[in-house]
Amino acid sequence: MTQHAPTSRTGLAATAFGVPPTGRELVTAVCAFHGHPAPGPGLAAQLVSQAFTALDQVPLDVRLYVHDLQATAEKWPALPITLPQTPWQATVLVDDLAALVTALSAAELREVAEGLALTRGEVALAYDKPTPAGSWLDVDGPLPDAATPPLGRRAREAALLQMFDHVAPNDWAPEQTDAVRKALLIRLASLGDALLRVSALPPATLNWQTDGERLTARVPVPGAPQPLEAQVAAEPVEPHPFTSWEDPVWGSTGTAAPHGCWRWSVGWRSTDGAFHTDAGSTEATQAAARFGAEQTLAAYAAQAPTVRQQLRYRLLVPRQPDTLSMSDPALLVLGLRPLLEAVCDEYRSEANHPESSATGWWVLPHQDENQERSLVAILLDDCSLPCPELGDPANDADPSSTVFEDFLRSHAVVLTPPARAYLAGLSQAGPGELPLRRRHEAAMRTVFAVGGEAADLLAADTGPLPDHMAWIDLLDAAALEEFLAATEPDQP
C-alpha cells in the first residue's frame, strides 16, 4: 500500500513521536515532551484534542517560532511586543484557543484543571498577569470581602488559591474563574508550541552516548578539524519558595509532572580539547532538550561552511589561506576605522578605570597562560573577529608576519592595507608593557609611512578628514575621538 506523507500538523507530530495522528496517544506524547502529565479522561483530554485540531489550520509552510503561542496567551487579549515581531498566526490561534476555554462553565473549568493537573503556581501566575479592564480576565479588582484591607500581591494570590479549597465552582468569584481560565489558556498554548515545534522541524536523531551524567553526540563535518558536538545534561532547579505551588490545585499531589530542567549545548572543541558552547537552552524534559540539540546540530551541519562561533568568531570549517576567495560567503573585511573605534573604547575604559591599565599593554603573546590577551587580540575581539589563542601557531606571531595573517585568512578575515599596517605598527613601539598612547602613536605612524597622510586609502577606510584636521592629529586620543564622532556613518 502506498504511504502518503502527513498533511497536517498533528500528522507530522505523530510521525515524529511514532504514535497515531489522532486520539489520546498524540496528546500524551506531546504532554510528556513538554513536561506535563497526560490529561485525565473526559473533558481535559477532549479540550487538548480540540486545541490540536485548531492548530492544524496553520499552513505547513509557515513555521511559528517556539513560545509564540504561550507568550501571546500570557498577554491575551493584548498582543505582546516581541522581537522578532510575533507572527499574526500566533494571535489568531490564541484567539481560537481562548474561545475553547471561554465556552467552559466554572464547573467545567474545575474538571479540566483537575484533569490537566493544573498547579497552584500556574493559577497564581495567571492571576498575576495584567489584562485590560472589563475583559473576562480582569482580575485586578478587590477580593470578594471588600472589608479586607488591601493585600500584597503574594498575599492576594495565596488568598485567591485558598478560596479554591472551600468554595464550589458555582460560587467562585470572578477573580477565581478568570484565573483558572487564563491558566488553562496558557497551558493549552504551551502545549500548542510543543506541537508546532515538533511538526515544523523534521526528526534529526543522533547517536547519543552516555558520558557519566551527560549525553553526548558528535557529527563529523567535512573540512572541519573537530566534529560538531551536542551535549545534554540535567540542571539543578531551585524549588519555588512556595513549594505547595508546584502541587495541583485539585487532585493528588502525586499527579504533577516532575519539576526539573535539562540544558542542551551545541558547539565544537578547540585544539586543546576544550568544548566551546555556541548555542544552548534549557528545556523541561530530556526529550525536549535532545530535540533542541538535534535540530540545532542539523541546522549547523547544513550550513557548516559559513558557521562561526558566537564568542570566538572562528569558522567551523577553516579555509586554506592561499586559496581564500573574495567571493567566499563567510568573508569578513577589516578596515582601519573599526580598529580606531576599538582603540577609542579602550581609551575610555582607561579613563574610567585607570587602575586596570596600570600594567600597560603588550603585543605578544596574544594569549598567555592566565588567559590574558594582548592589545591586538583585544582589538580584534572588539571588532567581533577571531584572535590567536594559547596553542595556536599564530599565538606568538607578530601582527606583521605571514603566520598571523594566514591565521586570519584561515577564518575568512581579510585586512585592508591601512588595517594591516596599523596592527603591524602596534609592535613598533617596543616590547613589553607600554601605555596605550605609545602603542597607538606607533601604529598610526606606520600607517602614514605605508600610505602617506593624504592617501585615498585612508579616507576610504576611515571616512573623510574634516577641514580643520590633519591626519597627524589622529595620534592624539581626544582628536581621534572627535574625528570618529564627526565622520560617524549614517545609521540605517
C-alpha atoms as one frame of an Amber mdcrd trajectory, in Angstrom:
protein
   0.000   0.000   0.000   1.317   3.456  -0.897   2.483   5.559   2.054   1.408
   9.189   1.965   3.248  11.984   3.736   1.337  13.630   6.595  -0.629  16.692
   5.509  -1.353  18.230   8.913   0.496  19.477  11.947  -0.851  16.692  14.105
   0.109  14.180  11.428   3.693  15.419  11.291   3.991  15.480  15.073   2.536
  11.985  15.326   5.108  10.736  12.832   7.918  12.328  14.855   6.637  10.736
  18.078   5.792   7.423  16.415   2.147   7.454  17.521  -1.225   7.527  15.705
  -2.136  11.026  14.455  -5.446  11.041  16.287  -6.555  10.044  19.716  -5.049
  10.006  23.166  -1.590   8.767  22.130  -0.590  12.028  20.442  -1.881  14.159
  23.324   0.033  12.015  25.822   3.229  12.198  23.753   3.121  15.991  23.430
   2.404  16.438  27.139   5.309  14.184  28.101   7.607  16.004  25.665   6.676
  19.323  27.261   6.959  18.071  30.838   3.303  17.827  31.770   1.325  14.761
  32.865  -1.091  13.235  30.376  -4.596  14.625  30.787  -7.165  12.520  32.527
 -10.024  11.011  30.521 -13.039  13.072  29.640 -13.196  16.824  29.179  -9.474
  17.515  29.764  -8.272  15.197  27.009 -11.066  16.418  24.762 -10.057  20.057
  25.241  -6.411  19.364  24.339  -7.516  17.437  21.250  -9.718  20.373  20.235
  -6.751  22.696  20.677  -4.599  20.496  18.460  -7.346  20.443  15.834  -7.349
  24.255  15.859  -3.582  24.246  15.307  -3.978  22.116  12.199  -5.134  25.234
  10.371  -1.540  26.531  10.353  -0.158  26.061   6.809   2.649  23.516   6.694
   4.963  26.050   5.031   4.529  28.524   7.904   6.785  27.945  10.882   5.865
  29.638  14.138   8.659  30.484  16.491   8.674  28.352  19.613   6.965  30.005
  22.607   4.990  32.483  20.490   1.652  30.966  21.451   2.470  30.900  25.157
   3.892  34.430  25.104   0.776  35.634  23.320  -1.512  33.765  25.705   0.185
  35.328  28.721  -0.726  38.790  27.400  -4.003  37.869  25.715  -6.092  39.672
  24.542  -3.298  42.242  24.094  -0.622  41.436  21.525   2.803  41.144  23.207
   5.661  43.232  21.902   8.314  40.792  20.764  11.454  40.834  18.649  11.147
  39.434  16.101   7.532  40.517  15.888   5.024  37.843  16.874   3.627  36.258
  13.693  -0.004  37.085  13.100  -0.826  33.369  13.249   0.065  33.301  16.946
  -2.559  35.917  17.766  -5.226  34.278  15.611  -4.558  30.842  17.073  -4.593
  32.069  20.663  -7.949  33.681  19.911  -9.162  30.239  18.812  -7.769  28.606
  21.960  -9.329  31.314  24.101 -12.705  30.564  22.512 -12.400  26.973  23.712
 -11.868  27.920  27.359 -14.318  30.828  27.290 -17.075  28.389  26.417 -16.473
  26.379  29.615 -18.556  26.884  32.728 -16.921  27.210  36.137 -17.670  23.556
  36.897 -16.127  22.506  33.570 -13.074  24.677  34.240 -12.660  22.864  37.550
 -12.948  19.462  35.832 -10.437  20.333  33.107  -7.989  21.894  35.569  -8.000
  18.703  37.632  -7.662  16.555  34.519  -4.620  18.548  33.397  -3.139  18.658
  36.927  -3.043  22.440  36.737  -0.723  23.624  39.506  -1.292  26.261  42.123
   1.627  28.210  40.710   0.127  28.258  37.211  -3.119  29.672  38.560  -1.294
  32.218  40.709   0.830  33.405  37.784  -2.220  33.643  35.556  -3.901  35.734
  38.229  -0.864  38.000  38.278  -0.970  38.735  34.539  -2.154  42.283  33.708
  -5.150  42.407  31.380  -7.411  45.164  30.063 -10.146  46.309  32.435 -13.544
  44.883  31.688 -12.304  41.722  29.962 -13.083  38.262  31.231  -9.536  38.281
  32.535  -9.806  41.484  34.556  -8.528  40.193  37.902  -7.199  43.435  39.322
 -10.243  44.204  41.429 -10.571  43.538  45.164 -11.223  40.103  46.597 -14.870
  39.387  47.456 -14.540  40.571  51.051 -14.483  44.324  50.500 -13.824  44.918
  54.198 -10.465  43.147  53.972  -7.543  45.619  53.959  -5.553  45.781  50.703
  -3.165  42.830  50.383   0.239  42.481  48.810   0.421  40.608  45.526   1.694
  37.356  47.036  -0.847  37.521  49.838  -3.637  38.177  47.347  -2.524  35.197
  45.281  -2.411  32.980  48.354  -5.852  34.175  49.405  -7.193  33.500  45.936
  -5.817  29.947  45.967  -7.049  29.290  49.490 -10.578  30.080  48.420 -10.498
  27.148  45.984 -10.270  24.788  48.963 -13.558  25.983  50.402 -15.685  27.345
  47.558 -17.575  25.288  44.974 -17.110  26.313  41.310 -20.626  27.708  41.016
 -19.786  30.098  43.868 -16.391  31.218  42.569 -15.707  34.908  42.485 -14.870
  36.371  39.036 -11.206  36.524  40.070 -11.109  32.772  40.623 -12.937  31.903
  37.436 -10.771  34.208  35.339  -7.527  32.981  36.900  -8.340  29.322  36.159
  -9.488  30.193  32.646  -6.291  32.173  31.965  -4.102  29.395  33.378  -5.822
  26.837  31.137  -5.332  29.085  28.115  -1.615  29.407  28.861  -1.303  25.614
  29.330  -3.046  24.927  26.005  -0.833  27.499  24.282   2.339  25.966  25.714
   1.270  22.502  24.533   0.486  24.080  21.175   4.024  25.449  20.995   5.362
  21.943  21.593   3.144  20.510  18.843   4.123  23.223  16.367   7.774  22.856
  17.248   7.869  19.137  16.581   5.726  19.366  13.440   7.743  22.256  11.969
  11.106  20.517  12.205  11.893  17.092  10.760  13.388  14.433  13.046  17.185
  14.551  13.228  18.017  11.686  15.554  21.626  11.462  16.720  23.704   8.635
  18.116  23.723   9.717  21.748  26.394   8.335  24.065  26.238   8.428  27.850
  29.202  10.129  29.479  28.570   9.964  33.201  25.569  12.195  33.802  25.836
  13.808  30.349  24.590  12.700  26.938  26.931  13.497  24.060  26.546  13.212
  20.294  29.031  14.164  17.570  28.650  14.802  13.853  31.773  14.966  11.664
  31.833  17.903   9.232  33.894  17.718   6.003  36.821  20.104   6.227  36.415
  20.790   9.954  39.268  19.744  12.291  36.729  18.944  15.007  33.214  17.483
  14.760  30.131  19.362  15.802  29.137  18.258  19.274  25.893  18.289  21.233
  25.565  17.805  24.979  22.510  17.278  27.167  22.661  17.255  30.954  20.301
  17.693  33.870  20.478  21.095  35.504  19.511  21.662  39.139  16.494  23.859
  39.670  15.814  25.774  42.835  12.373  24.866  44.183   9.784  27.604  44.289
   9.769  29.357  47.684   6.093  28.465  47.943   6.641  24.713  47.499   2.913
  23.993  47.549   2.577  25.987  44.325   4.092  23.063  42.414   1.181  20.871
  43.567  -2.006  20.516  41.536  -4.811  22.788  42.653  -7.119  19.755  42.703
  -6.406  16.064  42.834  -3.480  14.079  44.211  -0.187  15.912  44.650   1.456
  12.897  43.034  -0.053  13.636  39.624   2.099  16.665  38.902   4.948  16.294
  36.439   8.431  16.091  37.990   9.913  19.542  38.373  13.278  19.674  36.629
  15.340  21.227  33.909  17.613  19.933  31.141  20.214  22.014  29.350  21.386
  21.319  25.837  24.503  22.797  24.271  25.894  22.704  20.739  29.429  23.695
  19.764  32.802  22.263  18.954  36.161  21.761  20.615  39.364  23.721  20.199
  42.719  22.082  19.536  43.356  21.724  23.270  40.157  19.691  23.677  38.117
  22.371  25.454  34.444  22.385  24.479  33.119  25.779  23.396  29.360  26.200
  23.547  27.944  28.078  20.598  24.215  27.639  21.211  22.153  26.267  24.048
  18.990  26.476  26.054  17.050  24.781  28.834  14.032  22.524  28.474  11.592
  20.906  30.857  12.382  17.340  29.737  15.314  15.362  28.442  13.351  14.562
  25.284  12.813  18.256  24.546  16.478  19.017  25.277  17.614  16.275  22.928
  15.228  17.564  20.281  16.576  21.111  20.613  20.161  19.905  20.368  19.407
  17.635  17.409  17.654  20.351  15.435  20.368  22.918  16.138  23.121  20.483
  15.231  21.327  19.593  11.995  20.968  23.297  11.127  24.657  23.920  11.831
  25.723  20.946   9.748  23.554  22.093   6.830  25.292  25.488   6.721  28.666
  24.350   8.046  30.872  26.354   5.605  29.580  29.680   6.957  29.074  28.832
  10.643  31.069  30.987  13.068  31.232  30.580  16.812  29.268  33.233  18.645
  32.023  34.334  21.033  35.279  33.232  19.385  34.219  34.143  15.838  36.102
  31.181  14.385  34.836  29.243  11.397  33.734  25.684  11.882  35.353  24.898
   8.516  38.629  26.865   8.218  39.853  27.990   4.809  43.165  27.418   3.090
  44.788  30.859   3.428  46.346  30.835  -0.038  43.079  29.935  -1.766  40.662
  32.211   0.096  38.328  33.824  -2.422  36.900  37.314  -2.148  33.559  35.765
  -3.119  33.612  33.446  -0.111  30.190  33.839   1.608  31.858  33.872   5.025
  34.411  36.561   4.138  34.828  39.499   6.523  36.925  42.551   5.645  38.505
  44.546   8.469  39.234  48.201   7.768  41.093  50.782   9.823  38.012  52.567
  11.185  36.731  49.639  13.316  40.219  49.311  14.824  40.319  53.010  15.670
  36.863  52.788  17.232  38.051  49.839  19.326  41.118  51.833  20.425  38.867
  54.720  21.460  36.817  52.291  23.545  39.987  51.211  25.331  40.989  54.852
  25.881  37.607  55.474  27.522  37.992  52.365  29.637  41.387  53.580  30.813
  39.944  56.971  31.710  37.120  55.391  33.706  39.242  52.681  35.327  42.880
  53.890  35.420  43.853  51.161  37.884  43.010  48.409  35.373  45.615  49.601
  32.842  48.455  50.356  35.247  50.497  47.459  33.859  50.327  48.718  30.276
  49.674  46.859  27.028  51.716  44.128  25.343  51.606  42.719  21.821  52.954
  39.172  22.212  51.843  36.557  23.026  48.255  37.129  22.007  47.061  34.990
  24.918  49.113  33.952  27.937  48.805  31.076  30.401  46.382  33.116  32.525
  44.031  33.658  29.558  45.027  37.330  29.477  45.075  38.836  25.983  47.355
  41.167  24.076  46.275  44.550  22.726  45.990  43.048  19.239  43.723  40.278
  20.492  41.578  42.749  22.441  41.104  44.989  19.391  40.199  42.038  17.162
  37.723  40.777  19.738  36.179  44.256  19.975  35.690  44.040  16.203  33.989
  40.625  16.597  36.837  38.844  14.842  38.857  35.764  15.804  42.223  36.180
  17.505  45.020  33.671  18.187  44.887  31.748  21.435  47.239  29.672  23.527
  48.161  26.600  21.471  47.671  28.270  18.082  50.840  28.578  15.944  49.950
  32.242  15.437  49.797  32.969  19.170  53.433  34.087  19.168  53.364  35.587
  15.663  53.907  39.302  15.173  50.898  41.018  13.546  53.114  41.899  10.604
  54.002  38.254   9.913  52.582  35.921   7.296  51.764  33.404  10.028  49.467
  35.921  11.727  47.775  36.976   8.506  47.337  33.346   7.482  45.540  32.723
  10.770  43.033  35.453   9.949  42.634  34.282   6.363  42.015  30.725   7.554
  38.934  32.151   9.266  37.965  34.190   6.167  39.141  37.541   7.543  40.960
  39.925   5.209  42.685  43.157   6.284  42.685  46.351   4.245  46.194  47.809
   3.763  45.691  50.536   6.421  44.317  47.994   8.906  47.231  45.645   8.223
  49.708  48.495   8.725  48.018  49.571  11.975  48.125  46.106  13.561  51.720
  45.651  12.447  52.640  49.040  13.859  51.388  48.239  17.353  54.593  46.288
  17.967  56.812  49.091  16.611  56.616  50.947  19.925  58.730  48.229  21.501
  58.384  45.014  23.513  56.857  44.597  26.938  54.028  46.533  28.528  53.661
  50.077  27.239  50.984  52.791  27.538  48.178  52.619  25.016  49.084  56.095
  23.765  52.564  54.939  22.687  51.216  51.812  21.000  48.604  53.828  19.100
  51.052  56.520  18.011  53.479  53.923  16.658  50.675  52.178  14.796  49.392
  55.394  13.182  52.901  56.429  12.117  53.248  53.021  10.461  50.007  53.655
   8.586  51.257  57.050   7.409  54.631  55.617   6.374  52.958  52.977   4.209
  50.185  55.036   2.630  51.003  58.685   3.160  48.926  61.144   5.149  46.700
  62.109   2.237  46.317  58.630   0.760  42.902  57.878  -0.664  43.054  54.521
   1.090  42.942  56.253   4.453  39.853  58.278   3.586  38.170  55.198   2.132
  38.945  53.224   5.285  38.062  55.821   7.902  35.878  58.472   6.311  36.852
  61.945   5.040  39.090  64.113   7.158  37.383  67.311   8.466  38.780  70.558
   7.052  40.220  71.707  10.375  42.169  68.467  10.965  45.303  66.809   9.584
  45.907  63.070   9.571  48.748  63.523  12.058  46.171  64.817  14.568  44.809
  61.286  14.917  47.795  60.362  17.050  46.064  62.219  19.894  43.281  60.353
  21.697  40.979  63.374  22.026  41.416  64.329  18.364  40.830  60.720  17.320
  37.547  60.589  19.212  36.487  63.945  17.723  37.316  62.653  14.236  35.331
  59.445  14.678  32.335  61.357  16.030  32.457  63.882  13.181  32.676  61.213
  10.485  30.276  58.680  12.022  28.456  56.862   9.218  24.726  57.455   8.953
  22.707  54.811  10.747  20.294  52.839   8.579
